[in-house]
Amino acid sequence: MEPVYAALTSGGKDSILAIQLALDEGLEVGYIVCVRPENPDSYMFHSSNLDAVHLIAERGGMEYVEIQTHGRKEEELIDLKRGLSELRIDGIIAGAIESAYQYERVSEIARSLSLHVFSPLWQKDPEWIMDEVVRRLDAIIVVCAADGLTEDILGAHIDAKLVERLKQLSRRNRIHIAGEGGEYETLALNAPFYSAPIRWSEENRRINAGRSELILNGLW
């Protein structure tokens, strides 16, 4: 039997691109695993628009698994390990780019469960990653939390023009153009492995000092 992988994703561009690259490599992605933290400031997991993830799993023909966690630092890793231990898998897929905190902890969990790790974006050139996002995905910004990223960017599709804006901001404000430092979060509305794009019927904006969020409702 072919090895079966579980993909860790919040629906954002990096983890969805990692899933697509895994499929391109011929890996069998049997599960999409979403960790839902109660704490919006989780060190490991995003919390925005997670209701989209089960739709992504459906569109990819994958089984959806949700793991609940309080989102407390380190404790949330115990919840992740427990959830993964209940699955019949051989490996996990992660979209980490440069965060040693995330990469090392996912790798440690994988080692403890005797799982392989497929992390195709790890230490790749951020500009290459953003070019792949533009070329292969339809992703929008749903959270902005950095100087220079104003609320008008919420809902913006990541295209070549937006990437150039991010590069200019990076040069001026030293932000990571792929948002690896938490500068922004995304939702991938479409990818080659989706059978149909993610849509919604209404949206709200939650604007706060330091963090603004686009909340999508009526997802389908």
mmCIF file of C-alpha atoms in Angstrom, residues 69-152:
data_model
loop_
_atom_site.group_PDB
_atom_site.id
_atom_site.type_symbol
_atom_site.label_atom_id
_atom_site.label_comp_id
_atom_site.label_asym_id
_atom_site.label_seq_id
_atom_site.Cartn_x
_atom_site.Cartn_y
_atom_site.Cartn_z
ATOM 1 C CA THR A 69 -7.112 22.984 21.594
ATOM 2 C CA HIS A 70 -7.024 25.826 24.095
ATOM 3 C CA GLY A 71 -4.094 27.193 22.113
ATOM 4 C CA ARG A 72 -1.750 27.540 25.066
ATOM 5 C CA LYS A 73 1.935 27.471 24.155
ATOM 6 C CA GLU A 74 3.323 23.915 24.114
ATOM 7 C CA GLU A 75 0.067 22.426 25.476
ATOM 8 C CA GLU A 76 -1.466 22.765 22.001
ATOM 9 C CA LEU A 77 1.282 20.476 20.709
ATOM 10 C CA ILE A 78 0.100 17.734 23.050
ATOM 11 C CA ASP A 79 -3.380 18.077 21.539
ATOM 12 C CA LEU A 80 -1.940 17.877 18.026
ATOM 13 C CA LYS A 81 0.082 14.774 18.845
ATOM 14 C CA ARG A 82 -2.916 13.096 20.429
ATOM 15 C CA GLY A 83 -5.076 13.806 17.386
ATOM 16 C CA LEU A 84 -2.480 12.572 14.905
ATOM 17 C CA SER A 85 -1.854 9.419 16.932
ATOM 18 C CA GLU A 86 -5.455 8.351 16.287
ATOM 19 C CA LEU A 87 -5.016 8.381 12.501
ATOM 20 C CA ARG A 88 -3.694 5.518 10.379
ATOM 21 C CA ILE A 89 -1.062 7.538 8.548
ATOM 22 C CA ASP A 90 2.571 7.266 7.522
ATOM 23 C CA GLY A 91 3.434 10.935 7.317
ATOM 24 C CA ILE A 92 2.356 14.543 7.703
ATOM 25 C CA ILE A 93 2.487 17.528 5.361
ATOM 26 C CA ALA A 94 3.356 20.990 6.682
ATOM 27 C CA GLY A 95 3.644 24.396 5.049
ATOM 28 C CA ALA A 96 6.356 25.877 7.274
ATOM 29 C CA ILE A 97 8.730 28.272 5.517
ATOM 30 C CA GLU A 98 11.196 29.726 8.036
ATOM 31 C CA SER A 99 9.628 29.340 11.489
ATOM 32 C CA ALA A 100 12.019 27.083 13.371
ATOM 33 C CA TYR A 101 9.533 26.990 16.258
ATOM 34 C CA GLN A 102 6.846 25.407 14.068
ATOM 35 C CA TYR A 103 9.124 23.192 11.988
ATOM 36 C CA GLU A 104 11.027 21.736 14.917
ATOM 37 C CA ARG A 105 7.903 20.966 16.910
ATOM 38 C CA VAL A 106 6.082 19.336 14.010
ATOM 39 C CA SER A 107 9.215 17.303 13.289
ATOM 40 C CA GLU A 108 9.480 16.264 16.934
ATOM 41 C CA ILE A 109 5.866 15.063 16.967
ATOM 42 C CA ALA A 110 6.476 13.179 13.722
ATOM 43 C CA ARG A 111 9.559 11.452 15.144
ATOM 44 C CA SER A 112 7.698 10.430 18.282
ATOM 45 C CA LEU A 113 4.938 8.858 16.158
ATOM 46 C CA SER A 114 7.355 7.366 13.583
ATOM 47 C CA LEU A 115 5.934 9.545 10.804
ATOM 48 C CA HIS A 116 7.614 11.072 7.764
ATOM 49 C CA VAL A 117 7.440 14.835 7.264
ATOM 50 C CA PHE A 118 6.885 16.401 3.841
ATOM 51 C CA SER A 119 7.589 20.124 4.104
ATOM 52 C CA PRO A 120 8.263 21.327 0.555
ATOM 53 C CA LEU A 121 8.403 25.048 1.371
ATOM 54 C CA TRP A 122 10.946 24.777 4.183
ATOM 55 C CA GLN A 123 13.723 27.368 3.683
ATOM 56 C CA LYS A 124 12.665 28.028 0.103
ATOM 57 C CA ASP A 125 13.055 31.506 -1.386
ATOM 58 C CA PRO A 126 9.987 33.539 -0.275
ATOM 59 C CA GLU A 127 9.791 35.209 -3.683
ATOM 60 C CA TRP A 128 9.588 31.780 -5.356
ATOM 61 C CA ILE A 129 6.838 30.774 -2.926
ATOM 62 C CA MET A 130 4.831 33.906 -3.658
ATOM 63 C CA ASP A 131 5.261 33.391 -7.397
ATOM 64 C CA GLU A 132 3.903 29.849 -7.000
ATOM 65 C CA VAL A 133 0.950 31.172 -4.982
ATOM 66 C CA VAL A 134 0.160 33.682 -7.728
ATOM 67 C CA ARG A 135 0.559 31.062 -10.447
ATOM 68 C CA ARG A 136 -1.294 28.159 -8.872
ATOM 69 C CA LEU A 137 -3.686 29.394 -6.172
ATOM 70 C CA ASP A 138 -6.440 31.915 -5.685
ATOM 71 C CA ALA A 139 -5.723 33.188 -2.184
ATOM 72 C CA ILE A 140 -6.932 36.275 -0.349
ATOM 73 C CA ILE A 141 -5.675 38.134 2.701
ATOM 74 C CA VAL A 142 -7.996 37.670 5.695
ATOM 75 C CA VAL A 143 -5.853 39.088 8.526
ATOM 76 C CA CYS A 144 -3.357 41.941 8.534
ATOM 77 C CA ALA A 145 -1.196 42.667 11.560
ATOM 78 C CA ALA A 146 1.848 44.690 10.508
ATOM 79 C CA ASP A 147 2.791 48.299 9.933
ATOM 80 C CA GLY A 148 1.951 49.292 6.384
ATOM 81 C CA LEU A 149 -0.709 46.633 5.929
ATOM 82 C CA THR A 150 -3.874 48.669 6.318
ATOM 83 C CA GLU A 151 -7.435 47.355 6.391
ATOM 84 C CA ASP A 152 -7.894 48.065 2.677
#
